[in-house]
JSON list of C-alpha atoms in Angstrom, two decimals:
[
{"chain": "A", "resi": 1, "resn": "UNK", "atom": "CA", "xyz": [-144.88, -152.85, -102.70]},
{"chain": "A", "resi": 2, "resn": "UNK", "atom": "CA", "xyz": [-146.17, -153.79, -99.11]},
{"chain": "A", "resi": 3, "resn": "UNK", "atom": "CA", "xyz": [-147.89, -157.07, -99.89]},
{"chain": "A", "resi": 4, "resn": "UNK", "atom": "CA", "xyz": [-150.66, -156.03, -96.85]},
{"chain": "A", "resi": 5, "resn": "UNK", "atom": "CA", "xyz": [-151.36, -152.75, -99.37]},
{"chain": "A", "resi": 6, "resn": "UNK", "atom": "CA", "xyz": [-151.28, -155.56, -102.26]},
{"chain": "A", "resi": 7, "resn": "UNK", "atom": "CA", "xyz": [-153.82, -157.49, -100.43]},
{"chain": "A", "resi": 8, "resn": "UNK", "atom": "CA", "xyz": [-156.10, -154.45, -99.36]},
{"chain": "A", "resi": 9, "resn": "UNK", "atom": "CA", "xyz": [-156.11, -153.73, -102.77]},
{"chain": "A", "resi": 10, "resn": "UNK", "atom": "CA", "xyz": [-156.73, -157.09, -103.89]},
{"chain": "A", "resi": 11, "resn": "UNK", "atom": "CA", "xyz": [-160.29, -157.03, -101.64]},
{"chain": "A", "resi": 12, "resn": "UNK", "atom": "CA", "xyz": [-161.03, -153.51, -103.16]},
{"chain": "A", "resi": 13, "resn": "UNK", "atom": "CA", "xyz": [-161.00, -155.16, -106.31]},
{"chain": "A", "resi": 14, "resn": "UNK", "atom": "CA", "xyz": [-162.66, -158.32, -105.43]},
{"chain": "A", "resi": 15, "resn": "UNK", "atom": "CA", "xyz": [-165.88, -156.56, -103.83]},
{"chain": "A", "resi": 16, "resn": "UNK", "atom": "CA", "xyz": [-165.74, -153.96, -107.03]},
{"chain": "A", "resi": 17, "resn": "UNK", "atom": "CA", "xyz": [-165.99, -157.00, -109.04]},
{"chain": "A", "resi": 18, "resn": "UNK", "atom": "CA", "xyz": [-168.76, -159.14, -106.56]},
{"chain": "A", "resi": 19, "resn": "UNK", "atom": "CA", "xyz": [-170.78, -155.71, -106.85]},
{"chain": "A", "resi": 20, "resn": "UNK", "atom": "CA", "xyz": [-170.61, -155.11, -110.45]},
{"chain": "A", "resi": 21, "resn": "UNK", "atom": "CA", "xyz": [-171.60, -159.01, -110.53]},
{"chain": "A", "resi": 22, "resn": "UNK", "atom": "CA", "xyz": [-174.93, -158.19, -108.68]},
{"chain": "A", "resi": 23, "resn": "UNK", "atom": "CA", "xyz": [-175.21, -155.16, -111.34]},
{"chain": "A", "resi": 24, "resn": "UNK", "atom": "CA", "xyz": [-174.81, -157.02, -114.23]},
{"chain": "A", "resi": 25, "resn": "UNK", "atom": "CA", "xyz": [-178.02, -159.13, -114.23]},
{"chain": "A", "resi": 26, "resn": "UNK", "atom": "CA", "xyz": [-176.38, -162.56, -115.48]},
{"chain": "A", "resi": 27, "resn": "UNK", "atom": "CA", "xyz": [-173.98, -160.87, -117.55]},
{"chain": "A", "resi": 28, "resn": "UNK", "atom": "CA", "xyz": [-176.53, -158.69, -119.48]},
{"chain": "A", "resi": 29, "resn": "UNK", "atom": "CA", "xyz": [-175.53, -155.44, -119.04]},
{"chain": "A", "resi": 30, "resn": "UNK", "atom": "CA", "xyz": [-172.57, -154.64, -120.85]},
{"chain": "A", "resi": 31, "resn": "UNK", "atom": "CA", "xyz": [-171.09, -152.19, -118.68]},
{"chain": "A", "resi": 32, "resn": "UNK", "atom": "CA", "xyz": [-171.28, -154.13, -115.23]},
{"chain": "A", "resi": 33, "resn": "UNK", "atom": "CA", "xyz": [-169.94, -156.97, -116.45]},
{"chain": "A", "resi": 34, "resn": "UNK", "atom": "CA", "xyz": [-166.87, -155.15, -117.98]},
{"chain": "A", "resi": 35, "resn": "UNK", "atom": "CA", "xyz": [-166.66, -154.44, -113.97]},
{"chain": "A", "resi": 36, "resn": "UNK", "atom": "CA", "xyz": [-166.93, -158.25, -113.40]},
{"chain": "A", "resi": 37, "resn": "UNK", "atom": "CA", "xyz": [-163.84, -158.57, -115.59]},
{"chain": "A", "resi": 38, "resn": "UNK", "atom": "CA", "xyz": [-161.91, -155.57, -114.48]},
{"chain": "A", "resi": 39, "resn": "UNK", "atom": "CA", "xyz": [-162.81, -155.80, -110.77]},
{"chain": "A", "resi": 40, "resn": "UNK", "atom": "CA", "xyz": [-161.65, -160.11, -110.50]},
{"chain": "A", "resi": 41, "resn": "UNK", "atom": "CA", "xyz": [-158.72, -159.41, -113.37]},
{"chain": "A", "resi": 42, "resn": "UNK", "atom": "CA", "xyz": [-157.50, -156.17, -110.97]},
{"chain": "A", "resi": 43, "resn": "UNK", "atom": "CA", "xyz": [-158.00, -158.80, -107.65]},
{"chain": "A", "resi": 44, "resn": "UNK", "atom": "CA", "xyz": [-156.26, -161.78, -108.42]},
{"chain": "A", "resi": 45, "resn": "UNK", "atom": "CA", "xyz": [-153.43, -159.44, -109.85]},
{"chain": "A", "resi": 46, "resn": "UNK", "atom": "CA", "xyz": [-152.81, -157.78, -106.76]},
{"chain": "A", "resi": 47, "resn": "UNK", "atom": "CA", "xyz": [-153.25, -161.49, -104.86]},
{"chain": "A", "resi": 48, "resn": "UNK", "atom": "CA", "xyz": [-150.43, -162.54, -106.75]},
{"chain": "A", "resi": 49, "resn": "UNK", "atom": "CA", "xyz": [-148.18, -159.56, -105.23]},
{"chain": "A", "resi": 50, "resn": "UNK", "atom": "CA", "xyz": [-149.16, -160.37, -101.62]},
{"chain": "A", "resi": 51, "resn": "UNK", "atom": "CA", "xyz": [-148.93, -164.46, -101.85]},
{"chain": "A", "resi": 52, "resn": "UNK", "atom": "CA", "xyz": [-145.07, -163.41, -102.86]},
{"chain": "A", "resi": 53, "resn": "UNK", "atom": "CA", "xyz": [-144.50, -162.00, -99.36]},
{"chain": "A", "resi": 54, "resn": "UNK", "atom": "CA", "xyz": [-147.25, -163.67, -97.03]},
{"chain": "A", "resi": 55, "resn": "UNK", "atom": "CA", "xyz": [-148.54, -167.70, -96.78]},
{"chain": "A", "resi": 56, "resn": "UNK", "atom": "CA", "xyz": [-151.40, -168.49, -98.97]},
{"chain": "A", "resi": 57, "resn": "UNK", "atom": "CA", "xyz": [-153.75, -169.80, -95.95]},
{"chain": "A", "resi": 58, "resn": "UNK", "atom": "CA", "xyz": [-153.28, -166.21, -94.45]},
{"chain": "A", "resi": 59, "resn": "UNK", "atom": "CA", "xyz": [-153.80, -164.49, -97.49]},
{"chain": "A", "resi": 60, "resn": "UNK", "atom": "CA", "xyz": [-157.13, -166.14, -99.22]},
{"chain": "A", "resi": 61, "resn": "UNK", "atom": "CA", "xyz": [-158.28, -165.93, -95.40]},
{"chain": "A", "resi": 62, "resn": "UNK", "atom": "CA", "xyz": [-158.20, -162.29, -95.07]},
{"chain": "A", "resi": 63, "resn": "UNK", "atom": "CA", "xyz": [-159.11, -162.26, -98.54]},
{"chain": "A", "resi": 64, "resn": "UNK", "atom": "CA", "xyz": [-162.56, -164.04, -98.57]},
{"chain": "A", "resi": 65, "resn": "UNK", "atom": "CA", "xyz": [-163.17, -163.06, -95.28]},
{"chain": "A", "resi": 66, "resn": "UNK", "atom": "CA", "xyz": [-162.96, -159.24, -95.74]},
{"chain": "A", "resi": 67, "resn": "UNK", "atom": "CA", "xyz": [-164.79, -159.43, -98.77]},
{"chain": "A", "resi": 68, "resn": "UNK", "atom": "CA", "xyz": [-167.48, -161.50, -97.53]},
{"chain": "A", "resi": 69, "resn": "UNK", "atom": "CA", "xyz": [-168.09, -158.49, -95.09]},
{"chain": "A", "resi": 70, "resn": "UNK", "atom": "CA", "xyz": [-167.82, -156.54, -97.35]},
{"chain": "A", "resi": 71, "resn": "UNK", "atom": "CA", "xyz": [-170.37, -157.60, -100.06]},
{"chain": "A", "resi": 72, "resn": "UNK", "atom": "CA", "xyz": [-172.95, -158.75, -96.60]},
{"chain": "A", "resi": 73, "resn": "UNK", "atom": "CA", "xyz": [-172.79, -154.63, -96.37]},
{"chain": "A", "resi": 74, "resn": "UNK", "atom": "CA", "xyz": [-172.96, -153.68, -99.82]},
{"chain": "A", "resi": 75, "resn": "UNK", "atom": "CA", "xyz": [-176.00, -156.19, -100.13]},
{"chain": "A", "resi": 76, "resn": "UNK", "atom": "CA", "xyz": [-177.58, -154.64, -96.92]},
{"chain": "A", "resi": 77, "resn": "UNK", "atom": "CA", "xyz": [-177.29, -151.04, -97.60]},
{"chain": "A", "resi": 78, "resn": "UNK", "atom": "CA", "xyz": [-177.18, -151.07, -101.68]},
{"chain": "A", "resi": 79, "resn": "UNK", "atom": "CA", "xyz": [-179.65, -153.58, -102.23]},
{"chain": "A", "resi": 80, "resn": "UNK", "atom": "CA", "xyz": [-182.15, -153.66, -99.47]},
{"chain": "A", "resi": 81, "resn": "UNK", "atom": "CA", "xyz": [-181.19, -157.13, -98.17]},
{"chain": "A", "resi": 82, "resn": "UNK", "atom": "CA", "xyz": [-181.91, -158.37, -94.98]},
{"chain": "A", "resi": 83, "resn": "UNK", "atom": "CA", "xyz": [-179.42, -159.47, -91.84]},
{"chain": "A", "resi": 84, "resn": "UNK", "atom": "CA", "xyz": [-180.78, -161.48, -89.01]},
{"chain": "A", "resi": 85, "resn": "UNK", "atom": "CA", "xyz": [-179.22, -162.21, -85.58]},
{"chain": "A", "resi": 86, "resn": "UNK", "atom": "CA", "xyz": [-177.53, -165.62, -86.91]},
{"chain": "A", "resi": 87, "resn": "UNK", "atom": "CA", "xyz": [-176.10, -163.85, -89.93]},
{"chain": "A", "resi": 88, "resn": "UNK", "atom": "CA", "xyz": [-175.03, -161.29, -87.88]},
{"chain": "A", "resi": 89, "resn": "UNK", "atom": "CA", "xyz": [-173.15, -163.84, -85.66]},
{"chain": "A", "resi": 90, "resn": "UNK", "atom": "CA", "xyz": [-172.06, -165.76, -88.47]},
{"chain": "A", "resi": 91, "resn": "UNK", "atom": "CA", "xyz": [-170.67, -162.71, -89.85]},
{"chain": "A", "resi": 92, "resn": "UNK", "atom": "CA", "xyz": [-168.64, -161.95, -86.22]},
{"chain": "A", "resi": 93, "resn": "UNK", "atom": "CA", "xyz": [-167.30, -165.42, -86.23]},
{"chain": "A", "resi": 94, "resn": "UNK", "atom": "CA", "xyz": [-165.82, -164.35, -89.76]},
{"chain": "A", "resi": 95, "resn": "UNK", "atom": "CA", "xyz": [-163.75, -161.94, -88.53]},
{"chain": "A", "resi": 96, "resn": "UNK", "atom": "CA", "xyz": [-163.11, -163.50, -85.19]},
{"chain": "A", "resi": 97, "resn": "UNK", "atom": "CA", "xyz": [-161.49, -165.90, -87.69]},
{"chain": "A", "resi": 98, "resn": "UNK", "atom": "CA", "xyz": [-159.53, -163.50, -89.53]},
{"chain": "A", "resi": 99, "resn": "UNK", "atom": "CA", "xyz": [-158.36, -162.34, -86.26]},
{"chain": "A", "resi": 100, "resn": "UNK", "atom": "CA", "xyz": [-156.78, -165.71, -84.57]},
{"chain": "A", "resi": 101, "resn": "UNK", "atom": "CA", "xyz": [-155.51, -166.30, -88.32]},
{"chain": "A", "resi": 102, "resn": "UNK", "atom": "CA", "xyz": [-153.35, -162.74, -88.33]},
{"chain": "A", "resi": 103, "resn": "UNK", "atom": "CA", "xyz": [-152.78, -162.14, -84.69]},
{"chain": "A", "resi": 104, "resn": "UNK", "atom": "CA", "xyz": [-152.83, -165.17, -82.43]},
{"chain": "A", "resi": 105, "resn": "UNK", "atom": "CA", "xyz": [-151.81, -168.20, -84.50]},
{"chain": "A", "resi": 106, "resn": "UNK", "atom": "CA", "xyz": [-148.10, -168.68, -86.09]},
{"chain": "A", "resi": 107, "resn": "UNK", "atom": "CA", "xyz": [-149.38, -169.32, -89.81]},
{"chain": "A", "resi": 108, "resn": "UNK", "atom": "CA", "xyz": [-148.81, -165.32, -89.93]},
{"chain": "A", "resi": 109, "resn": "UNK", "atom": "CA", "xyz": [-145.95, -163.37, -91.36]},
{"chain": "A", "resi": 110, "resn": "UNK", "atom": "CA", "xyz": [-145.64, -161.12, -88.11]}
]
């Protein structure tokens, strides 16, 4: 399997699993944190794939980065939390990151 699809699917799980983390109130709702288990279990499964193919610093990059994103969303439009200008450009720096790590530097499989 492309280890790019590996990794997108890796972040789907991750942020699944950083949601249902939220959800689960400390691990007291029984079926969220089922999703904790599932959602991390699924993740670093489908991380394994993609570190066969691509370098590790490239892949736990993208990785945390994306979901980080991800979840600042989630947290923003699911759960009413707030954003201000620094998060915002703490959050563009992020994937300014991700960017120079999978386009402009050599560390990437290209």
């Amino acid at each position: 399997m492309n280890p790019y699809v590996m990794l997108g699917m890796a972040i789907l799980a991750e942020v699944i699993g950083t949601t249902a983390l939220k959800l689960s109130q400390g691990f007291s709702r029984p079926l969220p944190s089922l999703g904790v288990l599932v959602g991390y279990g699924t993740a670093f499964y489908c991380l394994s794939f993609a570190l066969e193919d691509l370098p590790v610093g490239v892949v736990y990059g993208t990785w945390a980065a994306i979901g980080i994103i991800a979840i600042a969303a989630i947290g923003v439009v699911a759960f009413g939390e707030s954003v201000d200008v620094a998060g915002i450009v703490g959050l563009g720096l992020i994937v300014v990151g991700v960017y120079c790590l999978n386009v402009v530097s050599g560390m990437s499989a290209h």
